[in-house]
Amino acid sequence: GMSQAMFIHIDADLYTSSLQALQWSFRSGLVRPGTLIWYDDWWVNSCSRGGEQLHPLSTSEGRAHAEIAQAFRVKFRCVSGGCRFSKSEAKKHCEWAPIFIVDALLGETPPTHGFQMSENEIREWKALNPMCQRHLASPNHMIKNKSKPA
């Protein structure tokens, strides 16, 4: 069998592919307490024209992450990147992608997604983050059907 992972990079962009990658990682025993999971396109839909009102946990990689937390009773904790608010950090390109650590799973610990921004902090993060602003200005990043974002 495979060794348990210390680090998993999710670069699936869309909800379904992110969910499938995460489900496989958890079902196969690849994930353990201490595993770091990095999402490289967490903010894409929330920072695209037509998606400005989307919460990052309601779409794409963020939605898959939140559902996995519940399905596998995972306690995630934000360790870096775009999953907690810091005004100075939000202004950096490197803060686009959140990194979470798995603190616990499949136990009695209540599951939590580990995302640590309020609605106001999300709005401010979007206004400050250069990657988010670049996506909002790009004609290549647009959500056409707001009722079913990818």
Coordinates of N, CA and C in Angstrom, one line a residue:
G1 N 0.8 -1.2 0.0 CA 0.0 0.0 0.0 C 0.9 1.3 0.0
M2 N 0.2 2.4 -0.1 CA 0.9 3.7 -0.2 C 1.2 4.1 1.3
S3 N 2.2 4.9 1.4 CA 2.5 5.6 2.6 C 1.5 6.7 2.8
Q4 N 1.3 7.1 4.0 CA 0.4 8.3 4.3 C 1.1 9.5 3.9
A5 N 0.4 10.5 3.4 CA 0.9 11.7 2.9 C 1.2 12.8 4.0
M6 N 2.3 13.5 3.7 CA 2.6 14.6 4.6 C 2.0 15.9 4.0
F7 N 1.9 15.9 2.6 CA 1.5 17.1 1.9 C 0.6 16.7 0.7
I8 N -0.5 17.3 0.5 CA -1.4 17.0 -0.7 C -1.7 18.4 -1.3
H9 N -1.4 18.4 -2.7 CA -1.6 19.6 -3.4 C -2.9 19.4 -4.3
I10 N -4.0 20.1 -4.0 CA -5.2 20.0 -4.8 C -5.2 21.1 -5.8
D11 N -5.1 20.8 -7.1 CA -5.1 21.7 -8.2 C -6.1 21.2 -9.2
A12 N -7.3 21.0 -8.7 CA -8.4 20.5 -9.5 C -9.4 21.5 -10.0
D13 N -9.3 22.7 -9.4 CA -10.1 23.9 -9.8 C -11.6 23.7 -9.6
L14 N -12.2 22.7 -10.2 CA -13.7 22.6 -10.1 C -14.1 21.8 -8.9
Y15 N -15.4 22.0 -8.5 CA -15.9 21.3 -7.4 C -15.8 19.8 -7.5
T16 N -16.4 19.3 -8.6 CA -16.5 17.8 -8.7 C -15.1 17.1 -8.7
S17 N -14.2 17.7 -9.5 CA -12.8 17.1 -9.5 C -12.1 17.2 -8.2
S18 N -12.3 18.3 -7.5 CA -11.7 18.5 -6.2 C -12.3 17.5 -5.2
L19 N -13.6 17.4 -5.2 CA -14.3 16.5 -4.3 C -13.8 15.0 -4.5
Q20 N -13.7 14.6 -5.8 CA -13.3 13.3 -6.1 C -11.8 13.0 -5.6
A21 N -11.0 14.0 -5.8 CA -9.6 13.9 -5.4 C -9.5 13.8 -3.9
L22 N -10.3 14.6 -3.2 CA -10.3 14.5 -1.7 C -10.9 13.2 -1.2
Q23 N -12.0 12.8 -1.8 CA -12.6 11.6 -1.4 C -11.6 10.4 -1.5
W24 N -11.0 10.3 -2.6 CA -10.0 9.3 -2.9 C -8.9 9.3 -1.8
S25 N -8.4 10.5 -1.6 CA -7.3 10.7 -0.6 C -7.7 10.2 0.8
F26 N -8.9 10.6 1.2 CA -9.4 10.2 2.5 C -9.7 8.7 2.6
R27 N -10.4 8.2 1.6 CA -10.9 6.8 1.6 C -9.7 5.8 1.5
S28 N -8.6 6.2 0.8 CA -7.5 5.3 0.6 C -6.5 5.4 1.8
G29 N -6.8 6.2 2.8 CA -6.0 6.2 4.0 C -4.7 7.1 3.8
L30 N -4.7 7.8 2.7 CA -3.5 8.7 2.4 C -3.4 9.8 3.4
V31 N -4.6 10.3 3.9 CA -4.6 11.5 4.8 C -4.6 11.0 6.3
R32 N -3.8 11.6 7.1 CA -3.6 11.3 8.5 C -3.6 12.6 9.3
P33 N -3.7 12.6 10.6 CA -3.5 13.8 11.3 C -2.1 14.3 11.1
G34 N -1.9 15.6 10.8 CA -0.6 16.1 10.4 C -0.5 16.4 8.9
T35 N -1.3 15.8 8.1 CA -1.2 16.0 6.6 C -1.6 17.5 6.3
L36 N -0.8 18.1 5.5 CA -1.1 19.4 5.0 C -1.8 19.3 3.7
I37 N -2.8 20.1 3.5 CA -3.6 20.2 2.2 C -3.6 21.6 1.7
W38 N -3.1 21.8 0.5 CA -2.9 23.1 -0.2 C -3.9 23.1 -1.4
Y39 N -4.6 24.2 -1.5 CA -5.6 24.4 -2.6 C -5.1 25.6 -3.4
D40 N -4.8 25.3 -4.7 CA -4.2 26.4 -5.5 C -5.2 27.3 -6.1
D41 N -6.5 26.9 -6.3 CA -7.4 27.8 -6.9 C -8.7 28.0 -6.0
W42 N -8.5 28.1 -4.8 CA -9.5 28.3 -3.8 C -10.4 29.5 -4.0
W43 N -9.8 30.6 -4.5 CA -10.5 31.8 -4.6 C -11.0 32.1 -6.0
V44 N -10.7 31.3 -7.0 CA -11.0 31.6 -8.4 C -12.4 32.0 -8.6
N45 N -13.4 31.2 -8.2 CA -14.8 31.6 -8.5 C -15.2 32.8 -7.7
S46 N -14.8 32.9 -6.5 CA -15.2 34.1 -5.6 C -14.6 35.4 -6.1
C47 N -13.5 35.2 -6.9 CA -12.8 36.4 -7.4 C -13.0 36.5 -8.9
S48 N -14.0 36.0 -9.4 CA -14.3 36.1 -10.9 C -15.5 37.0 -11.0
R49 N -15.6 37.7 -12.2 CA -16.8 38.4 -12.5 C -18.0 37.5 -12.5
G50 N -19.1 37.9 -11.8 CA -20.3 37.1 -11.6 C -20.2 36.3 -10.4
G51 N -19.1 36.2 -9.7 CA -18.9 35.4 -8.5 C -18.6 36.2 -7.3
E52 N -18.6 37.5 -7.4 CA -18.2 38.4 -6.4 C -18.9 38.1 -5.0
Q53 N -20.1 37.7 -5.1 CA -20.9 37.4 -3.8 C -20.7 36.0 -3.3
L54 N -20.0 35.2 -4.0 CA -19.8 33.8 -3.6 C -18.8 33.7 -2.4
H55 N -19.2 33.0 -1.4 CA -18.3 32.6 -0.3 C -17.4 31.5 -0.8
P56 N -16.1 31.6 -0.4 CA -15.2 30.5 -0.9 C -15.6 29.1 -0.5
L57 N -16.3 28.9 0.6 CA -16.7 27.6 1.0 C -18.0 27.1 0.3
S58 N -18.5 28.0 -0.6 CA -19.8 27.6 -1.3 C -19.5 27.2 -2.7
T59 N -18.3 27.2 -3.2 CA -18.0 26.9 -4.6 C -16.6 26.3 -4.7
S60 N -16.5 25.5 -5.8 CA -15.2 25.0 -6.2 C -14.4 24.2 -5.1
E61 N -13.1 24.4 -5.0 CA -12.3 23.7 -4.0 C -12.8 23.9 -2.6
G62 N -13.2 25.1 -2.3 CA -13.7 25.4 -0.9 C -14.9 24.6 -0.6
R63 N -15.8 24.4 -1.5 CA -17.1 23.6 -1.2 C -16.7 22.2 -1.0
A64 N -15.8 21.7 -1.8 CA -15.4 20.3 -1.7 C -14.7 20.1 -0.3
H65 N -13.9 21.0 0.1 CA -13.2 21.0 1.4 C -14.2 20.9 2.5
A66 N -15.1 21.8 2.5 CA -16.2 21.9 3.6 C -16.9 20.6 3.6
E67 N -17.3 20.0 2.5 CA -18.0 18.7 2.5 C -17.2 17.6 3.0
I68 N -15.9 17.6 2.7 CA -15.0 16.5 3.2 C -14.9 16.6 4.7
A69 N -14.8 17.8 5.2 CA -14.7 18.0 6.7 C -15.9 17.3 7.3
Q70 N -17.1 17.5 6.8 CA -18.3 16.8 7.4 C -18.3 15.3 7.1
A71 N -18.0 14.9 5.9 CA -18.1 13.5 5.6 C -17.1 12.6 6.3
F72 N -15.9 13.1 6.6 CA -14.9 12.3 7.2 C -14.6 12.8 8.6
R73 N -15.4 13.7 9.1 CA -15.3 14.2 10.5 C -13.9 14.8 10.7
V74 N -13.5 15.6 9.8 CA -12.1 16.2 9.8 C -12.1 17.5 10.6
K75 N -11.1 17.7 11.4 CA -10.9 19.0 12.1 C -9.7 19.6 11.3
F76 N -10.0 20.5 10.4 CA -8.9 21.3 9.7 C -8.6 22.5 10.5
R77 N -7.3 22.9 10.3 CA -6.9 24.2 10.9 C -6.1 25.0 9.8
C78 N -6.4 26.2 9.6 CA -5.7 27.1 8.7 C -4.3 27.3 9.2
V79 N -3.3 27.0 8.4 CA -1.9 27.3 8.8 C -1.2 28.4 8.0
S80 N -1.8 28.7 6.8 CA -1.1 29.7 6.0 C -2.0 30.1 4.8
G81 N -1.8 31.2 4.2 CA -2.5 31.6 3.0 C -3.9 32.2 3.2
G82 N -4.7 32.1 2.1 CA -6.0 32.7 2.1 C -7.1 32.0 2.8
C83 N -6.8 31.6 4.1 CA -7.8 31.0 4.9 C -8.0 31.7 6.2
R84 N -7.2 32.8 6.4 CA -7.3 33.6 7.6 C -7.0 35.0 7.2
F85 N -7.5 36.0 7.9 CA -7.3 37.4 7.4 C -6.2 38.1 8.1
S86 N -5.4 38.7 7.3 CA -4.3 39.6 7.8 C -4.2 40.6 6.7
K87 N -4.4 41.9 7.0 CA -4.4 43.0 6.0 C -3.1 43.0 5.3
S88 N -2.0 42.9 6.0 CA -0.7 42.9 5.3 C -0.5 41.7 4.4
E89 N -0.9 40.5 4.9 CA -0.7 39.3 4.1 C -1.7 39.2 2.9
A90 N -2.9 39.8 3.0 CA -3.8 39.8 1.9 C -3.3 40.5 0.7
K91 N -2.4 41.4 0.9 CA -1.8 42.2 -0.2 C -0.8 41.5 -1.0
K92 N -0.4 40.3 -0.6 CA 0.6 39.5 -1.3 C 0.0 38.5 -2.2
H93 N 0.7 38.3 -3.4 CA 0.3 37.3 -4.4 C 0.3 35.9 -3.8
C94 N 1.3 35.6 -2.9 CA 1.4 34.3 -2.4 C 0.3 33.9 -1.4
E95 N -0.5 34.8 -1.0 CA -1.6 34.5 0.0 C -2.9 34.0 -0.7
W96 N -2.8 33.8 -2.0 CA -4.0 33.3 -2.8 C -4.4 31.9 -2.3
A97 N -3.5 31.0 -2.1 CA -3.8 29.6 -1.8 C -3.7 29.3 -0.4
P98 N -4.8 28.8 0.2 CA -4.8 28.4 1.6 C -4.1 27.0 1.8
I99 N -3.5 26.9 3.0 CA -3.0 25.6 3.4 C -3.6 25.3 4.8
F100 N -4.2 24.0 4.8 CA -4.8 23.5 6.0 C -4.0 22.3 6.5
I101 N -4.0 22.1 7.8 CA -3.5 20.9 8.4 C -4.6 20.1 9.0
V102 N -4.5 18.8 8.9 CA -5.5 17.9 9.4 C -5.1 17.7 10.9
D103 N -5.9 18.2 11.8 CA -5.7 18.0 13.3 C -6.3 16.7 13.8
A104 N -7.4 16.3 13.2 CA -8.1 15.1 13.6 C -9.0 14.6 12.5
L105 N -9.3 13.3 12.5 CA -10.3 12.8 11.6 C -11.0 11.5 12.1
L106 N -12.2 11.3 11.7 CA -13.0 10.1 12.0 C -13.1 9.8 13.5
G107 N -13.1 10.8 14.3 CA -13.2 10.6 15.8 C -14.4 11.3 16.3
E108 N -14.4 11.6 17.6 CA -15.4 12.3 18.3 C -15.3 13.8 18.2
T109 N -14.1 14.2 17.7 CA -13.9 15.7 17.5 C -14.9 16.2 16.5
P110 N -15.6 17.3 16.9 CA -16.5 17.9 15.9 C -15.7 18.4 14.7
P111 N -16.3 18.1 13.5 CA -15.6 18.5 12.2 C -15.6 20.0 12.1
T112 N -14.6 20.5 11.5 CA -14.5 22.0 11.2 C -13.7 22.2 9.9
H113 N -14.1 23.1 9.1 CA -13.4 23.4 7.9 C -12.1 24.2 8.1
G114 N -12.0 24.9 9.2 CA -10.8 25.7 9.5 C -10.6 27.0 8.8
F115 N -11.6 27.4 8.0 CA -11.5 28.7 7.3 C -11.9 29.8 8.3
Q116 N -11.1 30.8 8.4 CA -11.2 31.7 9.6 C -11.5 33.2 9.2
M117 N -12.3 33.4 8.1 CA -12.6 34.8 7.8 C -14.1 35.0 7.9
S118 N -14.4 36.2 8.5 CA -15.8 36.6 8.5 C -16.2 37.1 7.2
E119 N -17.5 37.4 7.0 CA -18.0 38.0 5.7 C -17.3 39.3 5.4
N120 N -17.1 40.2 6.4 CA -16.4 41.4 6.2 C -15.0 41.2 5.9
E121 N -14.3 40.3 6.5 CA -12.9 40.0 6.2 C -12.8 39.4 4.8
I122 N -13.7 38.6 4.3 CA -13.7 38.1 3.0 C -13.8 39.3 2.0
R123 N -14.7 40.2 2.2 CA -14.8 41.3 1.3 C -13.5 42.2 1.3
E124 N -13.0 42.4 2.4 CA -11.7 43.2 2.5 C -10.6 42.4 1.8
W125 N -10.5 41.1 2.1 CA -9.4 40.3 1.5 C -9.5 40.4 -0.1
K126 N -10.8 40.3 -0.6 CA -11.0 40.3 -2.0 C -10.5 41.7 -2.6
A127 N -10.8 42.8 -1.8 CA -10.4 44.1 -2.3 C -8.9 44.3 -2.2
L128 N -8.2 43.7 -1.3 CA -6.8 43.9 -1.2 C -5.9 42.9 -2.0
N129 N -6.4 41.7 -2.2 CA -5.5 40.7 -2.8 C -5.3 40.9 -4.3
P130 N -4.0 41.1 -4.7 CA -3.7 41.4 -6.1 C -4.2 40.3 -7.1
M131 N -4.1 39.0 -6.7 CA -4.6 37.9 -7.6 C -6.1 38.0 -7.7
C132 N -6.8 38.3 -6.7 CA -8.2 38.4 -6.7 C -8.6 39.6 -7.7
Q133 N -7.9 40.7 -7.5 CA -8.2 41.9 -8.3 C -7.9 41.6 -9.8
R134 N -6.8 40.9 -10.1 CA -6.5 40.5 -11.4 C -7.5 39.6 -12.1
H135 N -8.1 38.7 -11.3 CA -9.1 37.8 -11.8 C -10.4 38.6 -12.0
L136 N -10.8 39.5 -11.1 CA -12.0 40.3 -11.3 C -11.9 41.2 -12.6
A137 N -10.7 41.6 -12.9 CA -10.5 42.5 -14.1 C -10.4 41.7 -15.4
S138 N -10.2 40.4 -15.3 CA -9.9 39.6 -16.5 C -11.2 39.1 -17.2
P139 N -11.3 39.3 -18.5 CA -12.5 38.7 -19.2 C -12.4 37.2 -19.3
N140 N -11.3 36.6 -18.9 CA -11.2 35.2 -19.0 C -11.7 34.5 -17.7
H141 N -12.0 35.3 -16.7 CA -12.5 34.7 -15.4 C -13.9 35.3 -15.2
M142 N -14.9 34.5 -15.6 CA -16.3 35.0 -15.5 C -17.2 33.8 -15.2
I143 N -18.1 33.9 -14.3 CA -19.1 32.9 -14.0 C -20.3 33.3 -14.7
K144 N -20.8 32.5 -15.6 CA -22.0 32.9 -16.4 C -23.3 32.4 -15.7
N145 N -23.2 31.3 -15.0 CA -24.4 30.7 -14.4 C -24.2 30.7 -12.9
K146 N -24.6 31.8 -12.2 CA -24.4 32.0 -10.8 C -25.1 30.9 -10.0
S147 N -26.1 30.3 -10.5 CA -26.9 29.3 -9.7 C -26.1 28.0 -9.5
K148 N -25.2 27.7 -10.4 CA -24.5 26.5 -10.3 C -23.0 26.7 -10.7
P149 N -22.3 27.4 -9.8 CA -20.9 27.6 -10.0 C -20.1 26.3 -10.0
A150 N -19.1 26.2 -10.8 CA -18.2 25.0 -10.8 C -17.4 24.8 -9.6

